[in-house]
Amino acid sequence: MTTGRHVSRREFLHTVAWSAAGVTAIAVGGARTPAHAQATSSPYPDWIPASTKPPKKGGALARASAWDPPVLDPRHTQSVGLYQFAGLVHNRLVRYAFSDEAGSPNDLTLKGDLAESWQSSPDFRVWTFKIRKGVKWQNLPPLKGRELTAADIKYCYEQYAKEGVQAFTFQEIEGMKTPDKYTLRVNLKSPNTRFTQNMPEPVTVIFLL
């Protein structure tokens, strides 16, 4: 802004001097260590390298969480409180590539999980999955470690389609058949070339209730 008032040389120098002092004070203040940086460093490392020991099946894994699962039924929640654990201990029909299998961070290649292979019909309305043999449920009642079958997958997907927050993913299914113990045939209401891309999501874990 400009005014009609004339400023003398002495007034001008006095104003500039105070302005420079103010800028210096700001610069000095800005160089101070932020309050959060003065906090005591965490005793835990930021990154723990992968173990060099060979993998071993079984055992227990303890993990702390800041979120409690609102419910344990996977149909009725998409909460991280449930899926941070369910995604680690439950299988899906197919899965995304693990980090050591992926070619890049954007690699969305599908791998077999409970299904060892799958294919679609030419019109992409029928998808056929071959279930992996020898997969067993946890050795607890009521399943008591029995072998997984195609009928189990069919039941699970039917339950997802009936109700819950995942229903929209499975309501495109027109019907399912199990020609044999290890084959699941899914008929869609309309063609979908990317139907299998829904299957590896954490919210589509296989369960029996």
CSV table of C-alpha atoms in Angstrom, one decimal:
chain,number,residue,atom,x,y,z
A,1,MET,CA,0.0,0.0,0.0
A,2,THR,CA,1.2,3.6,-0.6
A,3,THR,CA,0.4,6.7,1.3
A,4,GLY,CA,1.1,10.4,0.7
A,5,ARG,CA,3.4,10.6,3.7
A,6,HIS,CA,7.1,11.2,3.0
A,7,VAL,CA,9.6,9.1,5.1
A,8,SER,CA,12.9,10.6,6.1
A,9,ARG,CA,16.1,8.7,5.5
A,10,ARG,CA,16.5,8.2,9.3
A,11,GLU,CA,13.0,6.8,9.7
A,12,PHE,CA,13.6,4.5,6.7
A,13,LEU,CA,16.8,3.1,8.1
A,14,HIS,CA,15.3,2.7,11.5
A,15,THR,CA,12.4,0.7,10.0
A,16,VAL,CA,14.6,-1.5,7.9
A,17,ALA,CA,16.8,-2.3,10.9
A,18,TRP,CA,13.9,-3.5,13.0
A,19,SER,CA,12.5,-5.5,10.1
A,20,ALA,CA,15.9,-7.2,9.6
A,21,ALA,CA,16.0,-8.0,13.4
A,22,GLY,CA,12.5,-9.5,13.1
A,23,VAL,CA,13.6,-11.7,10.2
A,24,THR,CA,16.7,-12.8,12.0
A,25,ALA,CA,14.6,-13.7,15.1
A,26,ILE,CA,12.3,-15.7,12.9
A,27,ALA,CA,15.2,-17.5,11.3
A,28,VAL,CA,16.8,-18.3,14.6
A,29,GLY,CA,13.5,-19.5,16.1
A,30,GLY,CA,12.9,-21.7,13.0
A,31,ALA,CA,16.3,-23.4,13.5
A,32,ARG,CA,15.3,-24.7,16.9
A,33,THR,CA,14.8,-28.4,17.3
A,34,PRO,CA,11.1,-29.3,17.1
A,35,ALA,CA,9.5,-30.3,20.3
A,36,HIS,CA,8.6,-33.8,19.0
A,37,ALA,CA,12.3,-34.4,18.0
A,38,GLN,CA,13.4,-33.9,21.6
A,39,ALA,CA,11.3,-36.8,22.8
A,40,THR,CA,13.1,-39.9,24.0
A,41,SER,CA,13.8,-42.3,21.1
A,42,SER,CA,11.8,-45.5,21.0
A,43,PRO,CA,13.6,-48.6,22.4
A,44,TYR,CA,12.2,-50.6,19.4
A,45,PRO,CA,13.8,-50.5,16.0
A,46,ASP,CA,12.0,-49.0,13.0
A,47,TRP,CA,12.7,-52.0,10.9
A,48,ILE,CA,13.3,-55.7,11.8
A,49,PRO,CA,15.1,-57.6,9.0
A,50,ALA,CA,13.7,-61.0,7.9
A,51,SER,CA,14.8,-63.9,10.0
A,52,THR,CA,17.5,-66.1,8.5
A,53,LYS,CA,16.1,-69.2,10.2
A,54,PRO,CA,14.2,-71.7,8.1
A,55,PRO,CA,10.4,-71.4,8.3
A,56,LYS,CA,8.6,-73.7,10.7
A,57,LYS,CA,4.9,-74.6,10.7
A,58,GLY,CA,2.8,-74.3,13.8
A,59,GLY,CA,3.4,-72.4,17.0
A,60,ALA,CA,1.8,-69.2,18.2
A,61,LEU,CA,2.1,-65.6,17.0
A,62,ALA,CA,1.4,-62.8,19.5
A,63,ARG,CA,0.4,-59.4,18.0
A,64,ALA,CA,-0.7,-56.2,19.8
A,65,SER,CA,-3.4,-54.0,18.3
A,66,ALA,CA,-4.9,-50.6,19.0
A,67,TRP,CA,-8.2,-51.7,17.6
A,68,ASP,CA,-10.6,-54.3,18.9
A,69,PRO,CA,-12.7,-56.1,16.3
A,70,PRO,CA,-16.3,-54.9,16.5
A,71,VAL,CA,-17.5,-58.4,15.6
A,72,LEU,CA,-15.9,-61.7,14.6
A,73,ASP,CA,-18.3,-62.5,11.8
A,74,PRO,CA,-16.5,-61.4,8.6
A,75,ARG,CA,-19.8,-60.7,6.8
A,76,HIS,CA,-20.6,-57.8,9.1
A,77,THR,CA,-17.5,-55.7,9.2
A,78,GLN,CA,-14.7,-54.3,7.2
A,79,SER,CA,-12.9,-53.1,10.3
A,80,VAL,CA,-9.1,-53.2,10.4
A,81,GLY,CA,-9.7,-54.5,14.0
A,82,LEU,CA,-10.7,-57.8,12.6
A,83,TYR,CA,-8.9,-58.1,9.2
A,84,GLN,CA,-5.5,-57.3,10.5
A,85,PHE,CA,-5.7,-60.7,12.2
A,86,ALA,CA,-8.2,-62.6,10.0
A,87,GLY,CA,-6.1,-61.7,6.9
A,88,LEU,CA,-3.1,-63.4,8.4
A,89,VAL,CA,-4.7,-66.6,9.6
A,90,HIS,CA,-7.5,-67.3,7.1
A,91,ASN,CA,-7.2,-68.4,3.5
A,92,ARG,CA,-9.0,-67.2,0.4
A,93,LEU,CA,-9.7,-69.0,-2.9
A,94,VAL,CA,-6.9,-67.1,-4.6
A,95,ARG,CA,-4.4,-64.6,-3.3
A,96,TYR,CA,-2.1,-61.8,-4.5
A,97,ALA,CA,1.6,-62.5,-4.9
A,98,PHE,CA,3.7,-62.3,-1.8
A,99,SER,CA,6.4,-59.6,-1.8
A,100,ASP,CA,9.1,-62.2,-2.6
A,101,GLU,CA,7.0,-63.4,-5.6
A,102,ALA,CA,5.9,-60.0,-7.0
A,103,GLY,CA,7.9,-58.5,-9.8
A,104,SER,CA,7.1,-54.9,-8.6
A,105,PRO,CA,5.1,-53.1,-6.0
A,106,ASN,CA,2.2,-52.9,-8.5
A,107,ASP,CA,2.2,-56.6,-9.3
A,108,LEU,CA,-1.4,-57.8,-8.9
A,109,THR,CA,-0.7,-61.3,-10.3
A,110,LEU,CA,-3.0,-63.9,-8.7
A,111,LYS,CA,-1.7,-67.0,-7.1
A,112,GLY,CA,-3.6,-70.1,-6.0
A,113,ASP,CA,-4.5,-70.3,-2.3
A,114,LEU,CA,-7.3,-72.8,-1.6
A,115,ALA,CA,-7.7,-73.1,-5.4
A,116,GLU,CA,-4.8,-74.7,-7.2
A,117,SER,CA,-6.1,-73.7,-10.7
A,118,TRP,CA,-9.1,-71.8,-12.3
A,119,GLN,CA,-10.4,-70.9,-15.7
A,120,SER,CA,-13.3,-69.1,-17.2
A,121,SER,CA,-15.7,-70.0,-20.0
A,122,PRO,CA,-15.2,-68.1,-23.3
A,123,ASP,CA,-18.0,-65.6,-22.4
A,124,PHE,CA,-16.6,-65.1,-18.8
A,125,ARG,CA,-19.9,-66.1,-17.2
A,126,VAL,CA,-18.8,-69.4,-15.8
A,127,TRP,CA,-15.7,-69.8,-13.6
A,128,THR,CA,-14.3,-73.2,-12.6
A,129,PHE,CA,-12.0,-73.6,-9.6
A,130,LYS,CA,-10.1,-76.7,-8.7
A,131,ILE,CA,-9.7,-76.9,-5.0
A,132,ARG,CA,-6.4,-77.9,-3.5
A,133,LYS,CA,-6.5,-81.4,-2.0
A,134,GLY,CA,-5.3,-82.1,1.6
A,135,VAL,CA,-6.2,-78.7,3.0
A,136,LYS,CA,-7.8,-79.2,6.5
A,137,TRP,CA,-9.7,-77.1,8.8
A,138,GLN,CA,-8.4,-76.3,12.3
A,139,ASN,CA,-8.5,-79.3,14.6
A,140,LEU,CA,-11.3,-77.9,16.8
A,141,PRO,CA,-15.0,-78.6,17.1
A,142,PRO,CA,-17.2,-78.8,15.2
A,143,LEU,CA,-15.0,-79.4,12.1
A,144,LYS,CA,-12.3,-81.3,14.0
A,145,GLY,CA,-9.7,-81.0,11.3
A,146,ARG,CA,-11.7,-82.5,8.4
A,147,GLU,CA,-10.6,-81.8,4.8
A,148,LEU,CA,-11.8,-78.7,3.0
A,149,THR,CA,-14.2,-79.4,0.1
A,150,ALA,CA,-15.7,-77.4,-2.7
A,151,ALA,CA,-19.0,-77.5,-0.9
A,152,ASP,CA,-17.4,-75.5,1.9
A,153,ILE,CA,-16.4,-72.7,-0.5
A,154,LYS,CA,-19.9,-72.7,-2.0
A,155,TYR,CA,-21.6,-72.4,1.4
A,156,CYS,CA,-19.2,-69.6,2.4
A,157,TYR,CA,-19.9,-67.6,-0.8
A,158,GLU,CA,-23.7,-68.1,-0.4
A,159,GLN,CA,-23.5,-66.7,3.1
A,160,TYR,CA,-21.6,-63.7,1.9
A,161,ALA,CA,-24.2,-63.0,-0.8
A,162,LYS,CA,-27.2,-63.3,1.7
A,163,GLU,CA,-26.2,-60.5,4.0
A,164,GLY,CA,-23.4,-58.2,5.2
A,165,VAL,CA,-21.1,-55.5,3.9
A,166,GLN,CA,-19.5,-57.9,1.4
A,167,ALA,CA,-22.8,-58.9,-0.2
A,168,PHE,CA,-22.4,-56.6,-3.2
A,169,THR,CA,-19.3,-58.6,-4.3
A,170,PHE,CA,-21.1,-61.9,-4.3
A,171,GLN,CA,-24.6,-60.9,-5.4
A,172,GLU,CA,-23.4,-61.1,-9.0
A,173,ILE,CA,-23.3,-64.9,-8.6
A,174,GLU,CA,-26.3,-66.5,-10.2
A,175,GLY,CA,-25.6,-70.0,-8.9
A,176,MET,CA,-22.8,-72.5,-7.9
A,177,LYS,CA,-22.3,-76.2,-8.5
A,178,THR,CA,-19.9,-78.7,-7.1
A,179,PRO,CA,-19.5,-81.4,-9.8
A,180,ASP,CA,-17.1,-83.3,-7.5
A,181,LYS,CA,-15.5,-82.9,-4.1
A,182,TYR,CA,-12.7,-80.6,-5.4
A,183,THR,CA,-14.5,-78.6,-8.2
A,184,LEU,CA,-16.4,-75.4,-7.7
A,185,ARG,CA,-18.3,-74.0,-10.7
A,186,VAL,CA,-19.5,-70.4,-10.3
A,187,ASN,CA,-22.2,-69.0,-12.7
A,188,LEU,CA,-22.4,-65.3,-13.0
A,189,LYS,CA,-25.5,-63.2,-13.9
A,190,SER,CA,-23.4,-61.3,-16.5
A,191,PRO,CA,-19.9,-61.7,-18.0
A,192,ASN,CA,-17.1,-60.4,-15.7
A,193,THR,CA,-13.5,-60.7,-16.9
A,194,ARG,CA,-12.2,-59.6,-13.5
A,195,PHE,CA,-14.4,-61.8,-11.2
A,196,THR,CA,-11.3,-63.4,-9.7
A,197,GLN,CA,-9.9,-60.1,-8.7
A,198,ASN,CA,-12.5,-59.9,-5.9
A,199,MET,CA,-11.4,-63.2,-4.4
A,200,PRO,CA,-8.0,-62.3,-2.9
A,201,GLU,CA,-9.2,-59.3,-0.9
A,202,PRO,CA,-8.9,-59.6,2.9
A,203,VAL,CA,-12.7,-59.2,3.3
A,204,THR,CA,-13.3,-62.5,1.4
A,205,VAL,CA,-11.8,-64.9,3.8
A,206,ILE,CA,-13.2,-68.4,3.8
A,207,PHE,CA,-15.2,-69.3,6.9
A,208,LEU,CA,-17.9,-71.7,8.2
A,209,LEU,CA,-20.4,-70.5,10.8
